[in-house]
Amino acid sequence: MTESREQRASQIPRDAANWATQTDAVRLSAVPTGARNLNVEGKQAVGPLQGFGPMWQKTYRVRLQGSDATPKDVIAAWKENFPKFWPPGNTFYAPLTGIAPGEAALINSSLPGGMPLSTGVMVLYADDESFTLMTTQGHPFSGWVTFSATVESEGGMTCTVAQAQVLMRANDPLYAVGMRFGGHKQEDRIWEWTLASVAKHFGVEAQVDTNCQCVDRRPQWRRAGNIWYNAGIRSGMYVMTTPVRFVARPFSRPRTGA
Amino acid sequence: MANEPLEVTVRRLPALTVLDLEGEINGLAESRLNHAYADAEGAGPRTVLLNFSGVDYINSTGIALIVSLLGRARASGRELRACGLSEHYVEIFNITRLADFMSVFPNEEAAVSEAALGAG
């Protein structure tokens, strides 16, 4: 028998602990040693609806044929080794408390052309068989990346399939141009590498299947102002002004506690 | 815990088309939800209402499915609305900022009367 809406509302939803709680701004619980902490603290987490460019849904999948890993095994290993599965040149500083709802992580990377990029993500959702990262304002894209694992059958054989699905819009007009000229390819490389690394972790050498679909071609012009938060521009300015900060350091007043 | 597969029924009303959703919205719901939405679009309604009163579980993949429906609706100039969400999922719609793009009504009657006013 179906429960009434009132009955359902009175129960604690079984996924309540899996979601981040509502917050106005992203907060880092700690900054890992060596991480460049820019463009994350105090910024909002943004989804595919808040971006500027066309909306894309990109799905990357790898079949773990021959491995007896369950979806729970895959997600547990993925959460634990997330930074290790990333391609060289991109550093993901996982939250010290692990990938858990509401936690934020720093990303130090570079844009096509070599411009440094400091940005981050917030863990929107996490359970035993999936987790979702939500980007912060200023990230090249505004969106979610959901990592999941399921058991699938093909030709009478079952195997676990690991998947990363990105639902995104380029965050601002500059990034939208960048996505056309190398940004999408760079992003595909990151997730294809990641999926191949997950497969290797379970002893499987397999081809990653990539499927990209444009869900909405029209840009959201009212979001053009997102460029104010562009983490590429801000990170570049930060790097360029490093000598000035170095010279000024002896003259700056020491920070006092609140 | 056993999954309750999503069942979708399409109902056409004068002011809008309703998708009655029952079960769980997760990755396994993708095909059914997309087919039902394509069916709903067939009659060319200006507004499509997602009725969540029979839904007791939505995970992040399910939310992403709803977002992609929003993208499709926007691409074809349609409005997507939601009704019947539990308090918990109203909060999730706020956290994910879906509520910024989708009018959320407490029940079907409220959503239909709003649509009727808009059409009038």
mmCIF file of C-alpha atoms in Angstrom:
data_model
loop_
_atom_site.group_PDB
_atom_site.id
_atom_site.type_symbol
_atom_site.label_atom_id
_atom_site.label_comp_id
_atom_site.label_asym_id
_atom_site.label_seq_id
_atom_site.Cartn_x
_atom_site.Cartn_y
_atom_site.Cartn_z
ATOM 1 C CA MET A 1 0.000 0.000 0.000
ATOM 2 C CA THR A 2 1.249 3.469 -0.823
ATOM 3 C CA GLU A 3 1.913 5.743 2.148
ATOM 4 C CA SER A 4 0.292 9.152 2.254
ATOM 5 C CA ARG A 5 2.411 12.236 1.701
ATOM 6 C CA GLU A 6 1.930 13.232 5.358
ATOM 7 C CA GLN A 7 3.189 9.810 6.523
ATOM 8 C CA ARG A 8 6.247 10.116 4.310
ATOM 9 C CA ALA A 9 6.965 13.658 5.474
ATOM 10 C CA SER A 10 6.936 12.575 9.117
ATOM 11 C CA GLN A 11 9.656 9.959 8.540
ATOM 12 C CA ILE A 12 13.370 10.727 8.328
ATOM 13 C CA PRO A 13 14.185 10.256 4.631
ATOM 14 C CA ARG A 14 16.630 7.417 4.114
ATOM 15 C CA ASP A 15 18.914 9.632 2.014
ATOM 16 C CA ALA A 16 18.914 12.598 4.406
ATOM 17 C CA ALA A 17 22.508 11.952 5.508
ATOM 18 C CA ASN A 18 23.683 11.589 1.890
ATOM 19 C CA TRP A 19 23.049 15.197 0.883
ATOM 20 C CA ALA A 20 25.010 18.336 1.726
ATOM 21 C CA THR A 21 23.016 20.750 3.831
ATOM 22 C CA GLN A 22 21.938 24.078 2.448
ATOM 23 C CA THR A 23 24.659 26.701 2.670
ATOM 24 C CA ASP A 24 25.229 30.169 1.222
ATOM 25 C CA ALA A 25 28.969 29.717 0.793
ATOM 26 C CA VAL A 26 31.494 26.918 0.511
ATOM 27 C CA ARG A 27 33.765 26.482 3.547
ATOM 28 C CA LEU A 28 36.984 24.475 3.648
ATOM 29 C CA SER A 29 37.471 22.416 6.785
ATOM 30 C CA ALA A 30 41.273 22.553 6.275
ATOM 31 C CA VAL A 31 43.752 23.486 3.574
ATOM 32 C CA PRO A 32 46.076 20.609 2.664
ATOM 33 C CA THR A 33 49.819 21.377 2.658
ATOM 34 C CA GLY A 34 51.046 22.652 -0.686
ATOM 35 C CA ALA A 35 47.590 23.509 -2.026
ATOM 36 C CA ARG A 36 46.936 26.912 -3.605
ATOM 37 C CA ASN A 37 43.774 28.029 -1.828
ATOM 38 C CA LEU A 38 42.096 30.521 -4.150
ATOM 39 C CA ASN A 39 38.583 31.006 -5.502
ATOM 40 C CA VAL A 40 36.835 28.499 -3.227
ATOM 41 C CA GLU A 41 36.378 29.728 0.346
ATOM 42 C CA GLY A 42 33.233 31.830 0.585
ATOM 43 C CA LYS A 43 32.133 31.139 -2.994
ATOM 44 C CA GLN A 44 28.796 29.564 -3.873
ATOM 45 C CA ALA A 45 28.486 26.037 -5.211
ATOM 46 C CA VAL A 46 26.890 26.151 -8.655
ATOM 47 C CA GLY A 47 25.057 23.599 -10.772
ATOM 48 C CA PRO A 48 24.390 23.198 -14.495
ATOM 49 C CA LEU A 49 21.517 25.658 -14.298
ATOM 50 C CA GLN A 50 23.661 28.568 -13.140
ATOM 51 C CA GLY A 51 26.190 28.493 -15.985
ATOM 52 C CA PHE A 52 26.408 30.460 -19.237
ATOM 53 C CA GLY A 53 27.178 28.217 -22.214
ATOM 54 C CA PRO A 54 25.264 25.353 -23.838
ATOM 55 C CA MET A 55 24.272 22.539 -21.475
ATOM 56 C CA TRP A 56 26.160 19.300 -22.054
ATOM 57 C CA GLN A 57 25.659 15.848 -20.626
ATOM 58 C CA LYS A 58 28.822 13.791 -20.911
ATOM 59 C CA THR A 59 28.962 10.179 -19.858
ATOM 60 C CA TYR A 60 32.194 8.205 -19.477
ATOM 61 C CA ARG A 61 31.882 4.474 -18.762
ATOM 62 C CA VAL A 62 34.214 1.555 -18.313
ATOM 63 C CA ARG A 63 33.277 -2.115 -17.921
ATOM 64 C CA LEU A 64 35.264 -3.917 -15.246
ATOM 65 C CA GLN A 65 35.074 -7.217 -17.134
ATOM 66 C CA GLY A 66 36.899 -9.986 -15.331
ATOM 67 C CA SER A 67 36.919 -8.217 -11.962
ATOM 68 C CA ASP A 68 34.668 -9.394 -9.138
ATOM 69 C CA ALA A 69 34.497 -5.916 -7.605
ATOM 70 C CA THR A 70 30.974 -4.911 -6.559
ATOM 71 C CA PRO A 71 29.618 -1.368 -7.118
ATOM 72 C CA LYS A 72 30.238 -0.683 -3.412
ATOM 73 C CA ASP A 73 33.872 -1.822 -3.748
ATOM 74 C CA VAL A 74 34.349 0.464 -6.752
ATOM 75 C CA ILE A 75 32.873 3.537 -5.084
ATOM 76 C CA ALA A 76 34.782 2.923 -1.834
ATOM 77 C CA ALA A 77 38.077 2.682 -3.783
ATOM 78 C CA TRP A 78 37.165 5.704 -5.915
ATOM 79 C CA LYS A 79 36.446 7.866 -2.873
ATOM 80 C CA GLU A 80 39.637 6.759 -1.166
ATOM 81 C CA ASN A 81 41.916 7.180 -4.195
ATOM 82 C CA PHE A 82 40.207 10.030 -6.014
ATOM 83 C CA PRO A 83 43.344 12.246 -6.251
ATOM 84 C CA LYS A 84 45.497 9.314 -7.420
ATOM 85 C CA PHE A 85 43.119 8.532 -10.267
ATOM 86 C CA TRP A 86 43.496 12.003 -11.772
ATOM 87 C CA PRO A 87 45.859 12.619 -14.710
ATOM 88 C CA PRO A 88 49.301 14.146 -14.076
ATOM 89 C CA GLY A 89 49.366 17.947 -14.000
ATOM 90 C CA ASN A 90 46.017 18.188 -12.194
ATOM 91 C CA THR A 91 45.956 18.008 -8.428
ATOM 92 C CA PHE A 92 42.817 17.274 -6.496
ATOM 93 C CA TYR A 93 43.238 17.989 -2.797
ATOM 94 C CA ALA A 94 40.562 15.793 -1.288
ATOM 95 C CA PRO A 95 38.966 16.949 1.963
ATOM 96 C CA LEU A 96 40.986 15.678 4.915
ATOM 97 C CA THR A 97 37.839 14.083 6.283
ATOM 98 C CA GLY A 98 37.260 12.234 3.006
ATOM 99 C CA ILE A 99 34.581 12.568 0.357
ATOM 100 C CA ALA A 100 31.520 13.276 2.465
ATOM 101 C CA PRO A 101 28.438 15.468 1.890
ATOM 102 C CA GLY A 102 29.133 19.192 2.312
ATOM 103 C CA GLU A 103 32.942 18.854 2.274
ATOM 104 C CA ALA A 104 34.920 21.024 -0.139
ATOM 105 C CA ALA A 105 38.039 20.124 -2.107
ATOM 106 C CA LEU A 106 40.665 22.271 -3.823
ATOM 107 C CA ILE A 107 41.786 21.740 -7.404
ATOM 108 C CA ASN A 108 45.108 23.078 -8.713
ATOM 109 C CA SER A 109 45.322 22.626 -12.434
ATOM 110 C CA SER A 110 46.019 24.548 -15.621
ATOM 111 C CA LEU A 111 43.922 25.739 -18.535
ATOM 112 C CA PRO A 112 44.804 24.998 -22.189
ATOM 113 C CA GLY A 113 47.792 27.261 -22.855
ATOM 114 C CA GLY A 114 49.253 26.581 -19.443
ATOM 115 C CA MET A 115 47.526 29.306 -17.424
ATOM 116 C CA PRO A 116 47.338 28.176 -13.772
ATOM 117 C CA LEU A 117 43.917 27.470 -12.380
ATOM 118 C CA SER A 118 42.938 27.269 -8.733
ATOM 119 C CA THR A 119 39.390 26.252 -8.116
ATOM 120 C CA GLY A 120 37.346 23.729 -6.195
ATOM 121 C CA VAL A 121 34.290 21.575 -5.748
ATOM 122 C CA MET A 122 31.825 20.704 -3.012
ATOM 123 C CA VAL A 123 30.552 17.204 -2.333
ATOM 124 C CA LEU A 124 26.822 17.507 -3.007
ATOM 125 C CA TYR A 125 25.874 13.889 -2.436
ATOM 126 C CA ALA A 126 27.566 10.681 -1.357
ATOM 127 C CA ASP A 127 26.306 7.163 -0.707
ATOM 128 C CA ASP A 128 27.771 3.669 -1.041
ATOM 129 C CA GLU A 129 27.197 3.432 -4.783
ATOM 130 C CA SER A 130 27.621 6.995 -6.014
ATOM 131 C CA PHE A 131 28.854 10.480 -5.173
ATOM 132 C CA THR A 132 28.405 13.870 -6.790
ATOM 133 C CA LEU A 133 30.693 16.894 -6.894
ATOM 134 C CA MET A 134 29.314 20.377 -7.526
ATOM 135 C CA THR A 135 31.651 23.068 -8.849
ATOM 136 C CA THR A 136 32.201 26.438 -7.209
ATOM 137 C CA GLN A 137 31.762 29.901 -8.776
ATOM 138 C CA GLY A 138 34.629 30.674 -11.146
ATOM 139 C CA HIS A 139 35.265 27.047 -12.147
ATOM 140 C CA PRO A 140 35.524 26.549 -15.951
ATOM 141 C CA PHE A 141 32.154 24.874 -15.877
ATOM 142 C CA SER A 142 29.118 25.195 -13.718
ATOM 143 C CA GLY A 143 27.821 21.740 -13.003
ATOM 144 C CA TRP A 144 27.817 18.380 -11.323
ATOM 145 C CA VAL A 145 29.909 15.308 -11.830
ATOM 146 C CA THR A 146 28.306 12.104 -10.596
ATOM 147 C CA PHE A 147 30.456 9.016 -10.093
ATOM 148 C CA SER A 148 28.584 5.772 -9.858
ATOM 149 C CA ALA A 149 28.910 2.041 -10.305
ATOM 150 C CA THR A 150 26.256 -0.480 -11.278
ATOM 151 C CA VAL A 151 26.016 -4.118 -12.270
ATOM 152 C CA GLU A 152 25.035 -4.608 -15.897
ATOM 153 C CA SER A 153 24.405 -7.648 -18.074
ATOM 154 C CA GLU A 154 25.517 -8.041 -21.640
ATOM 155 C CA GLY A 155 25.224 -11.260 -23.639
ATOM 156 C CA GLY A 156 24.391 -13.245 -20.517
ATOM 157 C CA MET A 157 27.493 -11.963 -18.678
ATOM 158 C CA THR A 158 27.228 -9.567 -15.771
ATOM 159 C CA CYS A 159 29.918 -7.122 -14.770
ATOM 160 C CA THR A 160 30.328 -3.940 -12.781
ATOM 161 C CA VAL A 161 30.391 -0.732 -14.786
ATOM 162 C CA ALA A 162 32.025 2.423 -13.414
ATOM 163 C CA GLN A 163 30.671 5.699 -14.710
ATOM 164 C CA ALA A 164 31.340 9.434 -14.459
ATOM 165 C CA GLN A 165 28.573 11.683 -15.724
ATOM 166 C CA VAL A 166 29.078 15.412 -16.151
ATOM 167 C CA LEU A 167 26.131 17.771 -16.520
ATOM 168 C CA MET A 168 27.500 21.222 -17.190
ATOM 169 C CA ARG A 169 27.507 24.621 -18.834
ATOM 170 C CA ALA A 170 30.668 26.693 -19.392
ATOM 171 C CA ASN A 171 30.550 29.179 -16.560
ATOM 172 C CA ASP A 172 31.045 32.408 -18.520
ATOM 173 C CA PRO A 173 31.592 33.689 -22.107
ATOM 174 C CA LEU A 174 35.381 33.385 -21.895
ATOM 175 C CA TYR A 175 35.213 29.789 -20.705
ATOM 176 C CA ALA A 176 32.561 29.078 -23.368
ATOM 177 C CA VAL A 177 35.082 30.088 -26.062
ATOM 178 C CA GLY A 178 37.791 28.102 -24.255
ATOM 179 C CA MET A 179 35.562 25.012 -24.148
ATOM 180 C CA ARG A 180 35.183 25.159 -27.935
ATOM 181 C CA PHE A 181 38.928 25.494 -28.462
ATOM 182 C CA GLY A 182 40.336 22.661 -26.416
ATOM 183 C CA GLY A 183 38.395 22.819 -23.143
ATOM 184 C CA HIS A 184 35.997 19.981 -23.972
ATOM 185 C CA LYS A 185 38.873 17.799 -25.173
ATOM 186 C CA GLN A 186 40.858 18.511 -22.023
ATOM 187 C CA GLU A 187 37.868 17.630 -19.889
ATOM 188 C CA ASP A 188 37.276 14.406 -21.830
ATOM 189 C CA ARG A 189 40.926 13.467 -21.295
ATOM 190 C CA ILE A 190 40.623 14.027 -17.525
ATOM 191 C CA TRP A 191 37.596 11.736 -17.135
ATOM 192 C CA GLU A 192 38.807 9.107 -19.610
ATOM 193 C CA TRP A 193 42.107 8.941 -17.726
ATOM 194 C CA THR A 194 40.245 8.758 -14.412
ATOM 195 C CA LEU A 195 37.981 5.908 -15.555
ATOM 196 C CA ALA A 196 40.946 4.005 -17.011
ATOM 197 C CA SER A 197 42.748 4.457 -13.657
ATOM 198 C CA VAL A 198 39.726 3.094 -11.782
ATOM 199 C CA ALA A 199 39.708 0.053 -14.077
ATOM 200 C CA LYS A 200 43.471 -0.448 -13.625
ATOM 201 C CA HIS A 201 43.008 -0.320 -9.860
ATOM 202 C CA PHE A 202 40.855 -3.428 -10.224
ATOM 203 C CA GLY A 203 43.312 -5.068 -12.634
ATOM 204 C CA VAL A 204 41.306 -4.317 -15.778
ATOM 205 C CA GLU A 205 42.699 -2.750 -18.973
ATOM 206 C CA ALA A 206 39.649 -1.469 -20.822
ATOM 207 C CA GLN A 207 38.536 1.134 -23.301
ATOM 208 C CA VAL A 208 36.535 4.032 -21.839
ATOM 209 C CA ASP A 209 33.274 4.712 -23.623
ATOM 210 C CA THR A 210 32.513 8.433 -24.053
ATOM 211 C CA ASN A 211 29.113 9.823 -24.954
ATOM 212 C CA CYS A 212 28.489 13.578 -25.211
ATOM 213 C CA GLN A 213 25.052 15.086 -25.753
ATOM 214 C CA CYS A 214 24.142 18.739 -25.991
ATOM 215 C CA VAL A 215 20.961 19.121 -23.912
ATOM 216 C CA ASP A 216 20.421 22.834 -24.577
ATOM 217 C CA ARG A 217 22.416 24.716 -27.231
ATOM 218 C CA ARG A 218 21.346 28.199 -26.208
ATOM 219 C CA PRO A 219 23.621 30.205 -23.923
ATOM 220 C CA GLN A 220 22.091 31.885 -20.880
ATOM 221 C CA TRP A 221 23.113 35.482 -21.561
ATOM 222 C CA ARG A 222 21.898 36.705 -18.196
ATOM 223 C CA ARG A 223 24.719 34.595 -16.706
ATOM 224 C CA ALA A 224 27.445 36.409 -18.691
ATOM 225 C CA GLY A 225 28.360 38.311 -15.515
ATOM 226 C CA ASN A 226 29.752 35.065 -14.053
ATOM 227 C CA ILE A 227 33.012 36.210 -15.669
ATOM 228 C CA TRP A 228 33.586 38.353 -12.572
ATOM 229 C CA TYR A 229 34.419 35.149 -10.665
ATOM 230 C CA ASN A 230 36.513 33.567 -13.476
ATOM 231 C CA ALA A 231 39.060 31.487 -11.566
ATOM 232 C CA GLY A 232 41.446 31.412 -14.548
ATOM 233 C CA ILE A 233 41.708 35.212 -14.641
ATOM 234 C CA ARG A 234 41.931 35.444 -10.851
ATOM 235 C CA SER A 235 44.536 32.672 -10.590
ATOM 236 C CA GLY A 236 46.587 34.262 -13.391
ATOM 237 C CA MET A 237 46.502 37.653 -11.660
ATOM 238 C CA TYR A 238 47.508 36.037 -8.391
ATOM 239 C CA VAL A 239 50.532 34.382 -10.008
ATOM 240 C CA MET A 240 51.527 37.582 -11.869
ATOM 241 C CA THR A 241 51.404 39.657 -8.690
ATOM 242 C CA THR A 242 53.471 37.166 -6.662
ATOM 243 C CA PRO A 243 56.694 39.292 -6.912
ATOM 244 C CA VAL A 244 54.782 42.339 -5.646
ATOM 245 C CA ARG A 245 53.433 40.399 -2.661
ATOM 246 C CA PHE A 246 56.924 39.029 -1.972
ATOM 247 C CA VAL A 247 58.476 42.536 -1.913
ATOM 248 C CA ALA A 248 55.638 43.960 0.165
ATOM 249 C CA ARG A 249 55.628 41.139 2.728
ATOM 250 C CA PRO A 250 58.162 42.724 5.204
ATOM 251 C CA PHE A 251 56.088 45.913 5.256
ATOM 252 C CA SER A 252 52.706 44.320 5.711
ATOM 253 C CA ARG A 253 51.067 44.392 9.120
ATOM 254 C CA PRO A 254 50.831 41.008 10.831
ATOM 255 C CA ARG A 255 47.302 39.600 10.928
ATOM 256 C CA THR A 256 45.672 39.652 14.320
ATOM 257 C CA GLY A 257 43.056 37.258 15.570
ATOM 258 C CA ALA A 258 39.403 38.211 15.352
ATOM 259 C CA MET B 1 17.037 -2.092 0.437
ATOM 260 C CA ALA B 2 14.945 -3.116 -2.585
ATOM 261 C CA ASN B 3 14.650 -0.538 -5.310
ATOM 262 C CA GLU B 4 11.192 0.560 -6.324
ATOM 263 C CA PRO B 5 11.422 1.109 -10.100
ATOM 264 C CA LEU B 6 9.967 4.318 -11.406
ATOM 265 C CA GLU B 7 6.543 4.172 -13.042
ATOM 266 C CA VAL B 8 5.437 7.175 -15.084
ATOM 267 C CA THR B 9 1.926 7.949 -16.304
ATOM 268 C CA VAL B 10 1.246 10.764 -18.746
ATOM 269 C CA ARG B 11 -2.042 12.700 -18.311
ATOM 270 C CA ARG B 12 -3.090 15.509 -20.602
ATOM 271 C CA LEU B 13 -5.137 18.303 -19.033
ATOM 272 C CA PRO B 14 -6.409 21.420 -20.841
ATOM 273 C CA ALA B 15 -3.827 23.720 -19.272
ATOM 274 C CA LEU B 16 -0.833 21.375 -19.075
ATOM 275 C CA THR B 17 0.449 17.813 -19.303
ATOM 276 C CA VAL B 18 1.129 15.939 -16.079
ATOM 277 C CA LEU B 19 3.756 13.249 -15.545
ATOM 278 C CA ASP B 20 2.704 11.216 -12.498
ATOM 279 C CA LEU B 21 5.889 9.736 -11.054
ATOM 280 C CA GLU B 22 5.799 6.780 -8.709
ATOM 281 C CA GLY B 23 8.765 4.963 -7.186
ATOM 282 C CA GLU B 24 12.417 5.972 -7.051
ATOM 283 C CA ILE B 25 14.231 8.426 -9.278
ATOM 284 C CA ASN B 26 17.777 7.168 -9.695
ATOM 285 C CA GLY B 27 20.015 6.122 -12.580
ATOM 286 C CA LEU B 28 17.690 3.230 -13.410
ATOM 287 C CA ALA B 29 14.824 5.672 -14.069
ATOM 288 C CA GLU B 30 16.554 7.415 -16.986
ATOM 289 C CA SER B 31 14.969 5.530 -19.849
ATOM 290 C CA ARG B 32 11.405 5.585 -18.464
ATOM 291 C CA LEU B 33 11.575 9.245 -17.512
ATOM 292 C CA ASN B 34 13.005 10.308 -20.873
ATOM 293 C CA HIS B 35 10.451 8.264 -22.835
ATOM 294 C CA ALA B 36 7.554 9.594 -20.778
ATOM 295 C CA TYR B 37 8.784 13.157 -21.236
ATOM 296 C CA ALA B 38 9.071 12.626 -25.010
ATOM 297 C CA ASP B 39 5.501 11.258 -24.961
ATOM 298 C CA ALA B 40 4.322 14.314 -22.986
ATOM 299 C CA GLU B 41 6.014 16.648 -25.467
ATOM 300 C CA GLY B 42 4.174 14.955 -28.341
ATOM 301 C CA ALA B 43 1.001 16.985 -27.832
ATOM 302 C CA GLY B 44 3.018 20.216 -27.705
ATOM 303 C CA PRO B 45 2.001 21.457 -24.243
ATOM 304 C CA ARG B 46 3.334 24.806 -23.097
ATOM 305 C CA THR B 47 3.755 23.481 -19.563
ATOM 306 C CA VAL B 48 4.724 20.056 -18.254
ATOM 307 C CA LEU B 49 4.088 19.275 -14.599
ATOM 308 C CA LEU B 50 6.153 16.662 -12.783
ATOM 309 C CA ASN B 51 3.999 15.213 -10.018
ATOM 310 C CA PHE B 52 6.314 13.802 -7.339
ATOM 311 C CA SER B 53 3.612 12.788 -4.854
ATOM 312 C CA GLY B 54 4.349 9.079 -5.447
ATOM 313 C CA VAL B 55 8.139 9.476 -5.226
ATOM 314 C CA ASP B 56 9.882 8.525 -2.015
ATOM 315 C CA TYR B 57 13.521 8.582 -3.092
ATOM 316 C CA ILE B 58 15.625 10.734 -5.423
ATOM 317 C CA ASN B 59 19.403 10.472 -5.490
ATOM 318 C CA SER B 60 21.862 12.837 -7.161
ATOM 319 C CA THR B 61 21.640 10.949 -10.469
ATOM 320 C CA GLY B 62 17.871 11.419 -10.287
ATOM 321 C CA ILE B 63 18.284 15.157 -9.717
ATOM 322 C CA ALA B 64 20.610 15.267 -12.742
ATOM 323 C CA LEU B 65 17.888 13.557 -14.808
ATOM 324 C CA ILE B 66 15.424 16.256 -13.794
ATOM 325 C CA VAL B 67 17.968 18.941 -14.712
ATOM 326 C CA SER B 68 18.433 17.437 -18.156
ATOM 327 C CA LEU B 69 14.621 17.499 -18.591
ATOM 328 C CA LEU B 70 14.763 21.178 -17.661
ATOM 329 C CA GLY B 71 17.390 21.687 -20.355
ATOM 330 C CA ARG B 72 15.202 19.916 -22.920
ATOM 331 C CA ALA B 73 12.169 21.938 -21.852
ATOM 332 C CA ARG B 74 14.108 25.176 -22.183
ATOM 333 C CA ALA B 75 15.424 24.176 -25.608
ATOM 334 C CA SER B 76 11.863 23.684 -26.857
ATOM 335 C CA GLY B 77 10.398 26.748 -25.117
ATOM 336 C CA ARG B 78 8.383 24.784 -22.562
ATOM 337 C CA GLU B 79 7.972 25.370 -18.859
ATOM 338 C CA LEU B 80 8.634 22.561 -16.407
ATOM 339 C CA ARG B 81 6.910 22.649 -13.009
ATOM 340 C CA ALA B 82 6.978 20.406 -9.987
ATOM 341 C CA CYS B 83 4.390 19.472 -7.374
ATOM 342 C CA GLY B 84 3.928 16.968 -4.566
ATOM 343 C CA LEU B 85 7.513 17.075 -3.300
ATOM 344 C CA SER B 86 8.043 16.102 0.335
ATOM 345 C CA GLU B 87 9.590 18.716 2.606
ATOM 346 C CA HIS B 88 12.937 16.926 2.334
ATOM 347 C CA TYR B 89 13.000 17.109 -1.460
ATOM 348 C CA VAL B 90 11.869 20.735 -1.476
ATOM 349 C CA GLU B 91 15.047 21.345 0.528
ATOM 350 C CA ILE B 92 17.088 19.287 -1.954
ATOM 351 C CA PHE B 93 15.633 21.361 -4.806
ATOM 352 C CA ASN B 94 16.852 24.439 -2.912
ATOM 353 C CA ILE B 95 20.331 23.017 -2.215
ATOM 354 C CA THR B 96 20.809 22.043 -5.856
ATOM 355 C CA ARG B 97 19.258 25.375 -6.895
ATOM 356 C CA LEU B 98 16.747 23.583 -9.097
ATOM 357 C CA ALA B 99 14.083 25.667 -7.399
ATOM 358 C CA ASP B 100 15.582 28.790 -9.044
ATOM 359 C CA PHE B 101 14.488 27.420 -12.430
ATOM 360 C CA MET B 102 11.398 25.420 -11.682
ATOM 361 C CA SER B 103 8.221 26.573 -9.965
ATOM 362 C CA VAL B 104 7.449 24.203 -7.113
ATOM 363 C CA PHE B 105 3.810 23.816 -6.018
ATOM 364 C CA PRO B 106 2.538 21.992 -2.950
ATOM 365 C CA ASN B 107 0.017 19.972 -4.971
ATOM 366 C CA GLU B 108 -1.388 19.395 -8.437
ATOM 367 C CA GLU B 109 -4.418 21.645 -7.923
ATOM 368 C CA ALA B 110 -2.236 24.664 -7.180
ATOM 369 C CA ALA B 111 -0.025 24.008 -10.224
ATOM 370 C CA VAL B 112 -3.017 23.478 -12.537
ATOM 371 C CA SER B 113 -4.882 26.587 -11.388
ATOM 372 C CA GLU B 114 -1.692 28.649 -11.859
ATOM 373 C CA ALA B 115 -1.303 27.274 -15.376
ATOM 374 C CA ALA B 116 -4.966 27.938 -16.147
ATOM 375 C CA LEU B 117 -4.557 31.564 -15.004
ATOM 376 C CA GLY B 118 -1.447 31.891 -17.164
ATOM 377 C CA ALA B 119 -3.254 30.484 -20.193
ATOM 378 C CA GLY B 120 -6.296 32.678 -19.640
#
